CSV table of C-alpha atoms and ligand atoms in Angstrom, one decimal:
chain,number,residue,atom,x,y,z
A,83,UNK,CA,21.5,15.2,78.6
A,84,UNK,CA,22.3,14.6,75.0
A,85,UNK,CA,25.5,12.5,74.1
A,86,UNK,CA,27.0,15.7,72.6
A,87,UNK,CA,26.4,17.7,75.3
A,88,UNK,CA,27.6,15.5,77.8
A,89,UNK,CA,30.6,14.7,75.9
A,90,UNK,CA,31.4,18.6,75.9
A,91,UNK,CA,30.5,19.2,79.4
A,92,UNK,CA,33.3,16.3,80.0
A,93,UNK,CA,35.9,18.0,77.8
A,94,UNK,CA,35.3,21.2,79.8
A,95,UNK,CA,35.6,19.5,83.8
A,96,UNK,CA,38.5,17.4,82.4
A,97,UNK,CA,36.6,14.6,83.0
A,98,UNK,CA,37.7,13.6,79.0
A,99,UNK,CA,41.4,14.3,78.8
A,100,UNK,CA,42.9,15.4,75.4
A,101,UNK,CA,46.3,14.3,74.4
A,102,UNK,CA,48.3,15.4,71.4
A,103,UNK,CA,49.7,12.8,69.8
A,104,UNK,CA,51.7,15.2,66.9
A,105,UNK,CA,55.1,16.3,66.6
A,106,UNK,CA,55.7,19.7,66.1
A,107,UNK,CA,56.2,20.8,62.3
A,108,UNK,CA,59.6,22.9,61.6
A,109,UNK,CA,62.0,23.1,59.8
A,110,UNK,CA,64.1,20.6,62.0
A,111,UNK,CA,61.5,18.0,61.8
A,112,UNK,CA,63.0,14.5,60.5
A,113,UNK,CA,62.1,13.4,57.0
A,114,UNK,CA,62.2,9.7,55.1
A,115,UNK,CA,65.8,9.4,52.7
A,116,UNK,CA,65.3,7.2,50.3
A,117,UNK,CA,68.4,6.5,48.6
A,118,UNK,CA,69.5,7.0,44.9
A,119,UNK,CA,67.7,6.8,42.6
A,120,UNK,CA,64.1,7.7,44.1
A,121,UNK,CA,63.2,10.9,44.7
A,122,UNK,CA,62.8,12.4,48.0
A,123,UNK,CA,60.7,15.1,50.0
A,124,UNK,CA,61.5,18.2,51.2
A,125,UNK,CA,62.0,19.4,54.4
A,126,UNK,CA,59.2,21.5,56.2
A,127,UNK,CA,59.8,25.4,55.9
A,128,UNK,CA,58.2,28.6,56.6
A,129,UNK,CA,58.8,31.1,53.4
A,130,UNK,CA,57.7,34.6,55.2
A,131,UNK,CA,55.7,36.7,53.3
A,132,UNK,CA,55.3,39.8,55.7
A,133,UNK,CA,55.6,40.5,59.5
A,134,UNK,CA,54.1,44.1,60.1
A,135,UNK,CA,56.7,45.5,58.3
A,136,UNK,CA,56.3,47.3,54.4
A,137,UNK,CA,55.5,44.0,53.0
A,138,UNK,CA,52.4,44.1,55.4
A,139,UNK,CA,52.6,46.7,57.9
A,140,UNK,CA,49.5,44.8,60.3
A,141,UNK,CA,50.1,41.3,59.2
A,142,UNK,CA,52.3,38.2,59.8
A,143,UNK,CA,51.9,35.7,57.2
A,144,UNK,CA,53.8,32.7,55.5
A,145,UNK,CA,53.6,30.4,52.5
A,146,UNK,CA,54.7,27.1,53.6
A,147,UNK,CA,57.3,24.9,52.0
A,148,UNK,CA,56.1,21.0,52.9
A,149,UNK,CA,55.8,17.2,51.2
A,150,UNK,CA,52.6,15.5,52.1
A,151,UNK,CA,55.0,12.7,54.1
A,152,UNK,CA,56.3,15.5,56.5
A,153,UNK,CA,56.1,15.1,60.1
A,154,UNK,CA,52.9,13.4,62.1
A,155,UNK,CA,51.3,12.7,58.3
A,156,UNK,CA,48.2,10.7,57.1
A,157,UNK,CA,48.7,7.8,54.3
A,158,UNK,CA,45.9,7.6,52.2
A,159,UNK,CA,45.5,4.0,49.9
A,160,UNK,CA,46.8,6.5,46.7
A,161,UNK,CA,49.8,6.3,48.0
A,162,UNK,CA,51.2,2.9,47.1
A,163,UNK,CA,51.0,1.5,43.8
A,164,UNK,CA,48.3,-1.7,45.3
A,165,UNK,CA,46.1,0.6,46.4
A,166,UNK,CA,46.7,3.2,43.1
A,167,UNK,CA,42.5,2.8,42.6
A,168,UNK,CA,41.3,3.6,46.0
A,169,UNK,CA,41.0,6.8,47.5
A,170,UNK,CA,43.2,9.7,47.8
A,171,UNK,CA,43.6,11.7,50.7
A,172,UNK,CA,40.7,14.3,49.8
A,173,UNK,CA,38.3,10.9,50.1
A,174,UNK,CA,38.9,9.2,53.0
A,175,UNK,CA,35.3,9.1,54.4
A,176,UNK,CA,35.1,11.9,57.2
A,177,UNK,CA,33.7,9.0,59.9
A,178,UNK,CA,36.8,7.0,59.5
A,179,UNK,CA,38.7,10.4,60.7
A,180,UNK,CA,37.3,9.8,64.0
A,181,UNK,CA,38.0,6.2,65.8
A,182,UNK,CA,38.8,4.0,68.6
A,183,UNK,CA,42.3,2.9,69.4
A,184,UNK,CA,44.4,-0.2,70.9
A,185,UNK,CA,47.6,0.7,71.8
A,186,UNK,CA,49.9,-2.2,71.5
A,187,UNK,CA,53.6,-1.3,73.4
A,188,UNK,CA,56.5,-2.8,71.8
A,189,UNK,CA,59.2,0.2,74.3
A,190,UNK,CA,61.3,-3.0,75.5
A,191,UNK,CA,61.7,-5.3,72.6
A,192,UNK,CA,62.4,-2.1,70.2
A,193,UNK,CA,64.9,-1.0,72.7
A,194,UNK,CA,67.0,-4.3,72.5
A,195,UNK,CA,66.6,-4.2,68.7
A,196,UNK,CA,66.0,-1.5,66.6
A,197,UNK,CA,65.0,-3.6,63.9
A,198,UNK,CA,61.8,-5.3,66.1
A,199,UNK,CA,59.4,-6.9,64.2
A,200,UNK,CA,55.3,-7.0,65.5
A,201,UNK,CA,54.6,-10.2,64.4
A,202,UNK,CA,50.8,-11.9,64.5
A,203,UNK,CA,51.2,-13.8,67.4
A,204,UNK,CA,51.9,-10.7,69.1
A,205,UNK,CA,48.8,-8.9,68.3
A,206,UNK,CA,47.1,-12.3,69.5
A,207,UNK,CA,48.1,-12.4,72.6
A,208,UNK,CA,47.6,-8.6,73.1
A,209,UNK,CA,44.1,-9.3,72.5
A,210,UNK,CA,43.9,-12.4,75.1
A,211,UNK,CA,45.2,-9.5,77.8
A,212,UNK,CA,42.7,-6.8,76.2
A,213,UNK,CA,39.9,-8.0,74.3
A,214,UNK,CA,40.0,-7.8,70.1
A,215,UNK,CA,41.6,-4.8,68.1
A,216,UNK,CA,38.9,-2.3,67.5
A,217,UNK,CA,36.6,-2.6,64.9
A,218,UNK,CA,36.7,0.6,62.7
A,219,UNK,CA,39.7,1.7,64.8
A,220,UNK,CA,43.5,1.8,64.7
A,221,UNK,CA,45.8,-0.3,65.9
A,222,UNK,CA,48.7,1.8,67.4
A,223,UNK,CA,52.1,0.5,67.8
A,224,UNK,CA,54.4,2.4,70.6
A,225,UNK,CA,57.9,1.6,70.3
A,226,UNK,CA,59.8,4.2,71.9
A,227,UNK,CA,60.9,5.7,68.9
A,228,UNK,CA,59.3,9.0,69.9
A,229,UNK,CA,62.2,9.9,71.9
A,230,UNK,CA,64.4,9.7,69.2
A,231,UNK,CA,62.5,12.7,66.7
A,232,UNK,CA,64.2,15.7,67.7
A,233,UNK,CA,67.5,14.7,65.7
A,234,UNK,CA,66.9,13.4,61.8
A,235,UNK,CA,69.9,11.1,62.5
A,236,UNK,CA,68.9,9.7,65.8
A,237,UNK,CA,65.4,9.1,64.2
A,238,UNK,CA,66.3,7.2,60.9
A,239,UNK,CA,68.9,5.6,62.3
A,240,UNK,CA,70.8,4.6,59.3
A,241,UNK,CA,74.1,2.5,59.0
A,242,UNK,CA,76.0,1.5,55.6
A,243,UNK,CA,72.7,-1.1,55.3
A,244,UNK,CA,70.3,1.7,55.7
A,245,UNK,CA,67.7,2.7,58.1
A,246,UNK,CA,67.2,0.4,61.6
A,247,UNK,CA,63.9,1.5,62.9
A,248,UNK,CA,61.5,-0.9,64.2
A,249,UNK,CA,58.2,-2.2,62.0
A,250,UNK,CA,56.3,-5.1,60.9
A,251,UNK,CA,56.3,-8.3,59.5
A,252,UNK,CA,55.4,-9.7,56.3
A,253,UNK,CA,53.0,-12.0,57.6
A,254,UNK,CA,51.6,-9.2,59.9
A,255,UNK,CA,51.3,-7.0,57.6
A,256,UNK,CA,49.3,-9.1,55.2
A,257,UNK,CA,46.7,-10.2,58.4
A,258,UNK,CA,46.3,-6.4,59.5
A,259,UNK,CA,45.2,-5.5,55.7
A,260,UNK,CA,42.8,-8.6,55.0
A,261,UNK,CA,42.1,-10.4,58.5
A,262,UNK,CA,42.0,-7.4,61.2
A,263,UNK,CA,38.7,-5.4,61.9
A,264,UNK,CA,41.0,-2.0,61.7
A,265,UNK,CA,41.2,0.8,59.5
A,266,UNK,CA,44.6,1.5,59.9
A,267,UNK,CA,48.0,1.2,61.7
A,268,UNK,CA,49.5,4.1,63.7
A,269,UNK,CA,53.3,4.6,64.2
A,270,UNK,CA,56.3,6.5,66.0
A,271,UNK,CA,58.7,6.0,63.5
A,272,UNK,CA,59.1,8.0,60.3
A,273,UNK,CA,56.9,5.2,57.9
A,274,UNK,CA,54.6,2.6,58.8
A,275,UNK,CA,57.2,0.0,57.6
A,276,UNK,CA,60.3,-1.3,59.2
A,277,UNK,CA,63.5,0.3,58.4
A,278,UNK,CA,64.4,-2.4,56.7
A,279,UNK,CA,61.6,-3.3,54.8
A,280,UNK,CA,63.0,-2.0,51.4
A,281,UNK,CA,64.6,-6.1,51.4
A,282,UNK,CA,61.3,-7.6,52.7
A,283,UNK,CA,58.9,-9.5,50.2
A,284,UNK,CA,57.4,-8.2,49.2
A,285,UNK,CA,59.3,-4.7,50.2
A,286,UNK,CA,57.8,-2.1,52.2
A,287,UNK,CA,54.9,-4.4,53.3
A,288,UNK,CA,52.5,-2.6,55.6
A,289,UNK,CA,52.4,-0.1,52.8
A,290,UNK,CA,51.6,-2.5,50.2
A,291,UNK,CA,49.0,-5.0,52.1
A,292,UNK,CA,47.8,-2.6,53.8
A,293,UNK,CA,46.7,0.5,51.0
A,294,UNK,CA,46.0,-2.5,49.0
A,295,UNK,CA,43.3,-2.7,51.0
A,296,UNK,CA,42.1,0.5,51.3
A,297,UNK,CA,43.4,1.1,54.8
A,298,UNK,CA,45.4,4.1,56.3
A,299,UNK,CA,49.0,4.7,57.9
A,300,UNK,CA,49.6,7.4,60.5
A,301,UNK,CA,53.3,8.2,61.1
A,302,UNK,CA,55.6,10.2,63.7
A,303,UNK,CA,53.0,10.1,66.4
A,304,UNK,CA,54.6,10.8,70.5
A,305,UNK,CA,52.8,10.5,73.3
A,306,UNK,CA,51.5,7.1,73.2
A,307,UNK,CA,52.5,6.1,76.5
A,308,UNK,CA,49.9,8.3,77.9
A,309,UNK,CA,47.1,6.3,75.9
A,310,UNK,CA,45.3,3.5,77.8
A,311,UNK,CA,46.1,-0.2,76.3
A,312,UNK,CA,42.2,0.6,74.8
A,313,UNK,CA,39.4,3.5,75.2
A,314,UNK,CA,41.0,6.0,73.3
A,315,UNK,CA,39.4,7.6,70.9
A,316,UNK,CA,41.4,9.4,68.2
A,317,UNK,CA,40.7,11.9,66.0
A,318,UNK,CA,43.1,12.3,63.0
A,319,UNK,CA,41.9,14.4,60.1
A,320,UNK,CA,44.1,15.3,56.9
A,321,UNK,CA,43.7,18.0,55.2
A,322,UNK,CA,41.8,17.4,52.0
A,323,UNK,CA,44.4,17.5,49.0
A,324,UNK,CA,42.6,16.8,46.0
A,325,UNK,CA,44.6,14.0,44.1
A,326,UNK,CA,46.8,14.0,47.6
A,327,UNK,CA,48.7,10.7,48.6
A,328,UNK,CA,48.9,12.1,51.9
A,329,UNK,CA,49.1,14.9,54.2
A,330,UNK,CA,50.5,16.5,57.6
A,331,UNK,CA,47.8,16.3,60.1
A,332,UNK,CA,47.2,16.7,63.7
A,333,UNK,CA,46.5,13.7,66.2
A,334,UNK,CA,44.8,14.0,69.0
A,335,UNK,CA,43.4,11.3,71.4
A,336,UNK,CA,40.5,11.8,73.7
A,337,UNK,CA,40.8,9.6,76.8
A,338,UNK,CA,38.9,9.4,80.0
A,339,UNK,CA,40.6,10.6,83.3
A,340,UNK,CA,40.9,7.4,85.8
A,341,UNK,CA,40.4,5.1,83.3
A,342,UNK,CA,43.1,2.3,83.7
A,343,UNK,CA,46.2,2.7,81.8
B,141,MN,MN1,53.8,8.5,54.4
């Protein structure tokens, strides 16, 4: 049997599992602050424009009110200012949109402090217990913070000192972007940097080393902990704004029933 065809005959008998790893878009769903004097998003929301009434007496339709950093969302290299040459969200080669995945859990250590850091040595010794990070792939970093995103407050968790969300380091960061084989990093939380990162150096680093180099940042993802450690394979396509820094996309991961979690 072909590859293809054996690959759907698996989705069909269940024998491939798929998992969505996307929180559901509404008007409810959490969105980044920044504080004065950025600018800021919006939040999500459907605009109707008829629902089989004289407007359109068969149809239901909307416009829809959204940023491009809403929700589950894709960071494309455009987005930060080191990466201001590479592509935007329209480019991102279509075979990168489909990839392997290590799931790295940090539940416990996020738990005891909100303000976790992954740090290199981490990621080492995650691949002495599971082999190196995938090649091509995403490196996907549970933290718990899933259980927080039905409540904006609960999710940012902000003080007087701003937002306390777990992230990664500085040094991290810069080994992801320009040591690790992956294309990207994949995260619960509402960025792919720490809450606290705006008084890192340099600030907001994942952003910076990473789209400096040309990699990608998936936010807002749930679910993770039913992902094996590695043997997922996820499939994460934005939609292609031309000139876009981003977009809302959906997640899924395909993983094989009875393999080890
Ligand atoms: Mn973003």
């Amino acid at each position: 049997m072909s590859v293809l065809r054996s690959f759907a005959a698996s989705l069909r008998d269940g024998t491939i599992e798929v998992i969505d790893l996307t929180a559901p878009l509404s008007e409810k769903t959490p969105v980044l602050q920044l504080p004065e004097p950025f600018g800021n998003t919006i939040p999500f929301r459907l605009e109707e424009i008829s629902r089989y009434d004289d407007r359109g007496p068969g149809w239901y339709w909307n416009d829809i009110h959204t940023g491009e950093h809403t929700g589950t969302h894709f960071d494309a290299p455009i987005h930060w200012a080191t990466g201001r040459d590479g592509e935007d969200v329209s480019q991102v080669p279509v075979s990168s949109l489909i990839a392997p995945a290590a799931v790295l859990d940090f539940t416990a250590e996020a738990a005891a402090d909100p303000d976790f850091l992954l740090e290199i040595d981490h990621v080492k010794e995650w691949e002495r217990a599971n082999g190196p990070l995938p090649d091509g792939g995403w490196l996907l970093y549970r933290t718990g913070w899933d259980a927080r995103a039905g409540a904006q407050e609960t999710f940012l968790n902000a003080d007087e000192n701003g937002p306390h969300t777990p992230g990664i380091s500085v040094e991290c960061a810069r080994w992801l972007a320009e040591e690790a084989p992956v294309i990207g990093l994949g995260v619960e939380t509402v960025g792919t940097d720490a809450g606290a990162a705006h008084s890192f150096d340099p600030a907001f680093p994942c952003h910076a080393f990473m789209h400096g180099a040309g990699k990608y940042g998936l936010t807002m993802l749930r679910n993770l902990d039913r992902l094996p450690a590695t043997g997922a394979l996820v499939v994460a396509p934005p939609l292609p704004i031309v000139g876009g820094s981003g977009s809302p996309v959906r997640v899924l991961a395909l993983v094989e029933r009875g393999q080890p979690k």
